[in-house]
Amino acid sequence: MAGGMPNEGEEDILDVIFAITLVLRLFKNNFSPANSSVLADFTEADFTGYASISLTGGSWVTTPADPSTAVYATQTFTGTGTAQTVYGYYISRTSSGRAWYYERFTTPISIGSATPSIRITPTISFKDSSD
């Protein structure tokens, strides 16, 4: 007998998961993250003006759908000096130091005085494997 999870159950799970504070970071190493990636695989950006961004627990908006999603408000990283190429972003847990999510940009972005900012809207989907 096959089981499944209703979309509203997926949303409840997302609400529990995203009740904790996470950290949004940019990575500057040219690699393709995979499911086996660990936090040490990412080289965090360090351009002038860069700072990681804390994503406050409970501030994600979750939506039951197929797939269910968790979305955080758009965040902006700003560079003020010499350009640095960034290849994507990742989200890590503050307490365990583990990587939770990553996204590699389709095209790397050079951020600095010429392109001073990048905006990211963290969006994570959850889909029951029985779907």
mmCIF file of C-alpha atoms in Angstrom:
data_model
loop_
_atom_site.group_PDB
_atom_site.id
_atom_site.type_symbol
_atom_site.label_atom_id
_atom_site.label_comp_id
_atom_site.label_asym_id
_atom_site.label_seq_id
_atom_site.Cartn_x
_atom_site.Cartn_y
_atom_site.Cartn_z
ATOM 1 C CA MET A 1 0.000 0.000 0.000
ATOM 2 C CA ALA A 2 1.384 3.395 -0.985
ATOM 3 C CA GLY A 3 1.059 6.401 1.281
ATOM 4 C CA GLY A 4 1.234 10.075 0.603
ATOM 5 C CA MET A 5 1.268 13.435 2.294
ATOM 6 C CA PRO A 6 -1.390 16.078 1.710
ATOM 7 C CA ASN A 7 -0.163 19.519 0.701
ATOM 8 C CA GLU A 8 -1.322 20.935 4.037
ATOM 9 C CA GLY A 9 0.895 18.381 5.813
ATOM 10 C CA GLU A 10 3.837 19.504 3.678
ATOM 11 C CA GLU A 11 3.116 23.098 4.699
ATOM 12 C CA ASP A 12 3.043 22.138 8.389
ATOM 13 C CA ILE A 13 6.435 20.474 8.029
ATOM 14 C CA LEU A 14 7.831 23.596 6.345
ATOM 15 C CA ASP A 15 6.449 25.741 9.198
ATOM 16 C CA VAL A 16 8.293 23.582 11.733
ATOM 17 C CA ILE A 17 11.531 23.505 9.729
ATOM 18 C CA PHE A 18 11.626 27.245 9.111
ATOM 19 C CA ALA A 19 10.850 28.243 12.690
ATOM 20 C CA ILE A 20 14.615 28.386 13.338
ATOM 21 C CA THR A 21 17.027 31.136 12.335
ATOM 22 C CA LEU A 22 19.177 30.410 9.282
ATOM 23 C CA VAL A 23 21.934 32.337 7.494
ATOM 24 C CA LEU A 24 21.961 33.390 3.835
ATOM 25 C CA ARG A 25 25.428 33.613 2.233
ATOM 26 C CA LEU A 26 26.954 34.057 -1.223
ATOM 27 C CA PHE A 27 29.638 31.710 -2.506
ATOM 28 C CA LYS A 28 32.578 32.774 -4.659
ATOM 29 C CA ASN A 29 34.124 29.453 -5.645
ATOM 30 C CA ASN A 30 33.306 28.123 -9.099
ATOM 31 C CA PHE A 31 31.855 24.731 -8.298
ATOM 32 C CA SER A 32 28.564 22.986 -8.856
ATOM 33 C CA PRO A 33 26.952 22.097 -5.528
ATOM 34 C CA ALA A 34 25.304 18.703 -5.251
ATOM 35 C CA ASN A 35 23.229 16.797 -2.703
ATOM 36 C CA SER A 36 26.492 15.480 -1.230
ATOM 37 C CA SER A 37 27.900 19.009 -0.675
ATOM 38 C CA VAL A 38 28.815 20.087 2.854
ATOM 39 C CA LEU A 39 29.330 23.551 4.298
ATOM 40 C CA ALA A 40 33.117 23.330 3.845
ATOM 41 C CA ASP A 41 32.613 23.001 0.060
ATOM 42 C CA PHE A 42 31.353 26.591 -0.167
ATOM 43 C CA THR A 43 33.807 29.485 -0.119
ATOM 44 C CA GLU A 44 31.936 32.444 1.269
ATOM 45 C CA ALA A 45 32.162 35.757 -0.571
ATOM 46 C CA ASP A 46 34.290 38.447 1.056
ATOM 47 C CA PHE A 47 33.981 41.522 -1.160
ATOM 48 C CA THR A 48 33.987 44.965 0.445
ATOM 49 C CA GLY A 49 30.560 45.638 1.935
ATOM 50 C CA TYR A 50 29.611 41.937 2.125
ATOM 51 C CA ALA A 51 27.953 40.475 5.197
ATOM 52 C CA SER A 52 25.932 37.292 5.546
ATOM 53 C CA ILE A 53 22.237 37.829 6.299
ATOM 54 C CA SER A 54 20.349 36.269 9.180
ATOM 55 C CA LEU A 55 16.982 34.813 8.156
ATOM 56 C CA THR A 56 14.784 35.096 11.239
ATOM 57 C CA GLY A 57 12.936 31.939 12.196
ATOM 58 C CA GLY A 58 9.193 32.113 11.719
ATOM 59 C CA SER A 59 9.460 34.827 9.047
ATOM 60 C CA TRP A 60 9.099 32.493 6.086
ATOM 61 C CA VAL A 61 5.772 32.443 4.230
ATOM 62 C CA THR A 62 4.693 28.888 3.518
ATOM 63 C CA THR A 63 2.126 27.842 0.948
ATOM 64 C CA PRO A 64 0.497 24.422 0.547
ATOM 65 C CA ALA A 65 0.679 23.411 -3.104
ATOM 66 C CA ASP A 66 2.293 20.850 -5.362
ATOM 67 C CA PRO A 67 5.060 21.440 -4.440
ATOM 68 C CA SER A 68 4.598 23.297 -1.164
ATOM 69 C CA THR A 69 6.979 26.240 -0.747
ATOM 70 C CA ALA A 70 8.648 28.406 1.867
ATOM 71 C CA VAL A 71 9.586 31.928 0.745
ATOM 72 C CA TYR A 72 11.580 34.551 2.633
ATOM 73 C CA ALA A 73 11.446 38.264 1.877
ATOM 74 C CA THR A 74 13.906 39.512 -0.754
ATOM 75 C CA GLN A 75 17.365 40.183 0.669
ATOM 76 C CA THR A 76 20.017 42.482 -0.808
ATOM 77 C CA PHE A 77 23.793 42.074 -0.773
ATOM 78 C CA THR A 78 25.751 45.232 -1.579
ATOM 79 C CA GLY A 79 29.341 45.584 -2.776
ATOM 80 C CA THR A 80 31.209 48.866 -2.451
ATOM 81 C CA GLY A 81 34.669 48.174 -3.861
ATOM 82 C CA THR A 82 36.579 45.974 -6.273
ATOM 83 C CA ALA A 83 34.343 43.500 -8.080
ATOM 84 C CA GLN A 84 34.173 39.862 -7.015
ATOM 85 C CA THR A 85 32.486 37.098 -8.983
ATOM 86 C CA VAL A 86 29.869 35.122 -7.084
ATOM 87 C CA TYR A 87 28.424 31.871 -8.370
ATOM 88 C CA GLY A 88 25.389 31.412 -6.164
ATOM 89 C CA TYR A 89 24.011 31.432 -2.654
ATOM 90 C CA TYR A 90 23.582 28.959 0.139
ATOM 91 C CA ILE A 91 21.663 28.787 3.377
ATOM 92 C CA SER A 92 23.138 27.295 6.505
ATOM 93 C CA ARG A 93 21.932 26.584 9.997
ATOM 94 C CA THR A 94 23.491 28.803 12.650
ATOM 95 C CA SER A 95 23.614 26.216 15.444
ATOM 96 C CA SER A 96 24.960 23.182 13.545
ATOM 97 C CA GLY A 97 26.957 24.940 10.857
ATOM 98 C CA ARG A 98 25.439 22.642 8.245
ATOM 99 C CA ALA A 99 24.477 23.546 4.699
ATOM 100 C CA TRP A 100 20.705 23.449 4.207
ATOM 101 C CA TYR A 101 20.107 24.728 0.705
ATOM 102 C CA TYR A 102 22.014 26.057 -2.294
ATOM 103 C CA GLU A 103 21.368 27.602 -5.663
ATOM 104 C CA ARG A 104 23.980 28.186 -8.321
ATOM 105 C CA PHE A 105 23.256 31.167 -10.564
ATOM 106 C CA THR A 106 22.703 30.446 -14.256
ATOM 107 C CA THR A 107 25.313 33.115 -14.993
ATOM 108 C CA PRO A 108 27.940 34.171 -12.423
ATOM 109 C CA ILE A 109 27.531 37.729 -11.133
ATOM 110 C CA SER A 110 30.360 40.214 -10.684
ATOM 111 C CA ILE A 111 29.406 42.357 -7.722
ATOM 112 C CA GLY A 112 31.230 45.559 -6.820
ATOM 113 C CA SER A 113 31.104 49.240 -7.622
ATOM 114 C CA ALA A 114 29.889 48.693 -11.220
ATOM 115 C CA THR A 115 27.149 46.229 -10.182
ATOM 116 C CA PRO A 116 26.696 47.246 -6.562
ATOM 117 C CA SER A 117 23.971 44.882 -5.420
ATOM 118 C CA ILE A 118 22.267 41.563 -5.891
ATOM 119 C CA ARG A 119 18.788 40.703 -4.669
ATOM 120 C CA ILE A 120 17.844 37.188 -3.614
ATOM 121 C CA THR A 121 14.422 35.854 -2.651
ATOM 122 C CA PRO A 122 15.075 32.535 -0.894
ATOM 123 C CA THR A 123 12.473 30.018 -2.060
ATOM 124 C CA ILE A 124 12.538 26.366 -1.039
ATOM 125 C CA SER A 125 10.114 23.715 -2.282
ATOM 126 C CA PHE A 126 9.004 20.543 -0.533
ATOM 127 C CA LYS A 127 7.417 17.727 -2.473
ATOM 128 C CA ASP A 128 6.321 14.404 -1.068
ATOM 129 C CA SER A 129 8.063 11.609 -2.981
ATOM 130 C CA SER A 130 4.745 9.814 -3.544
ATOM 131 C CA ASP A 131 3.524 12.662 -5.822
#
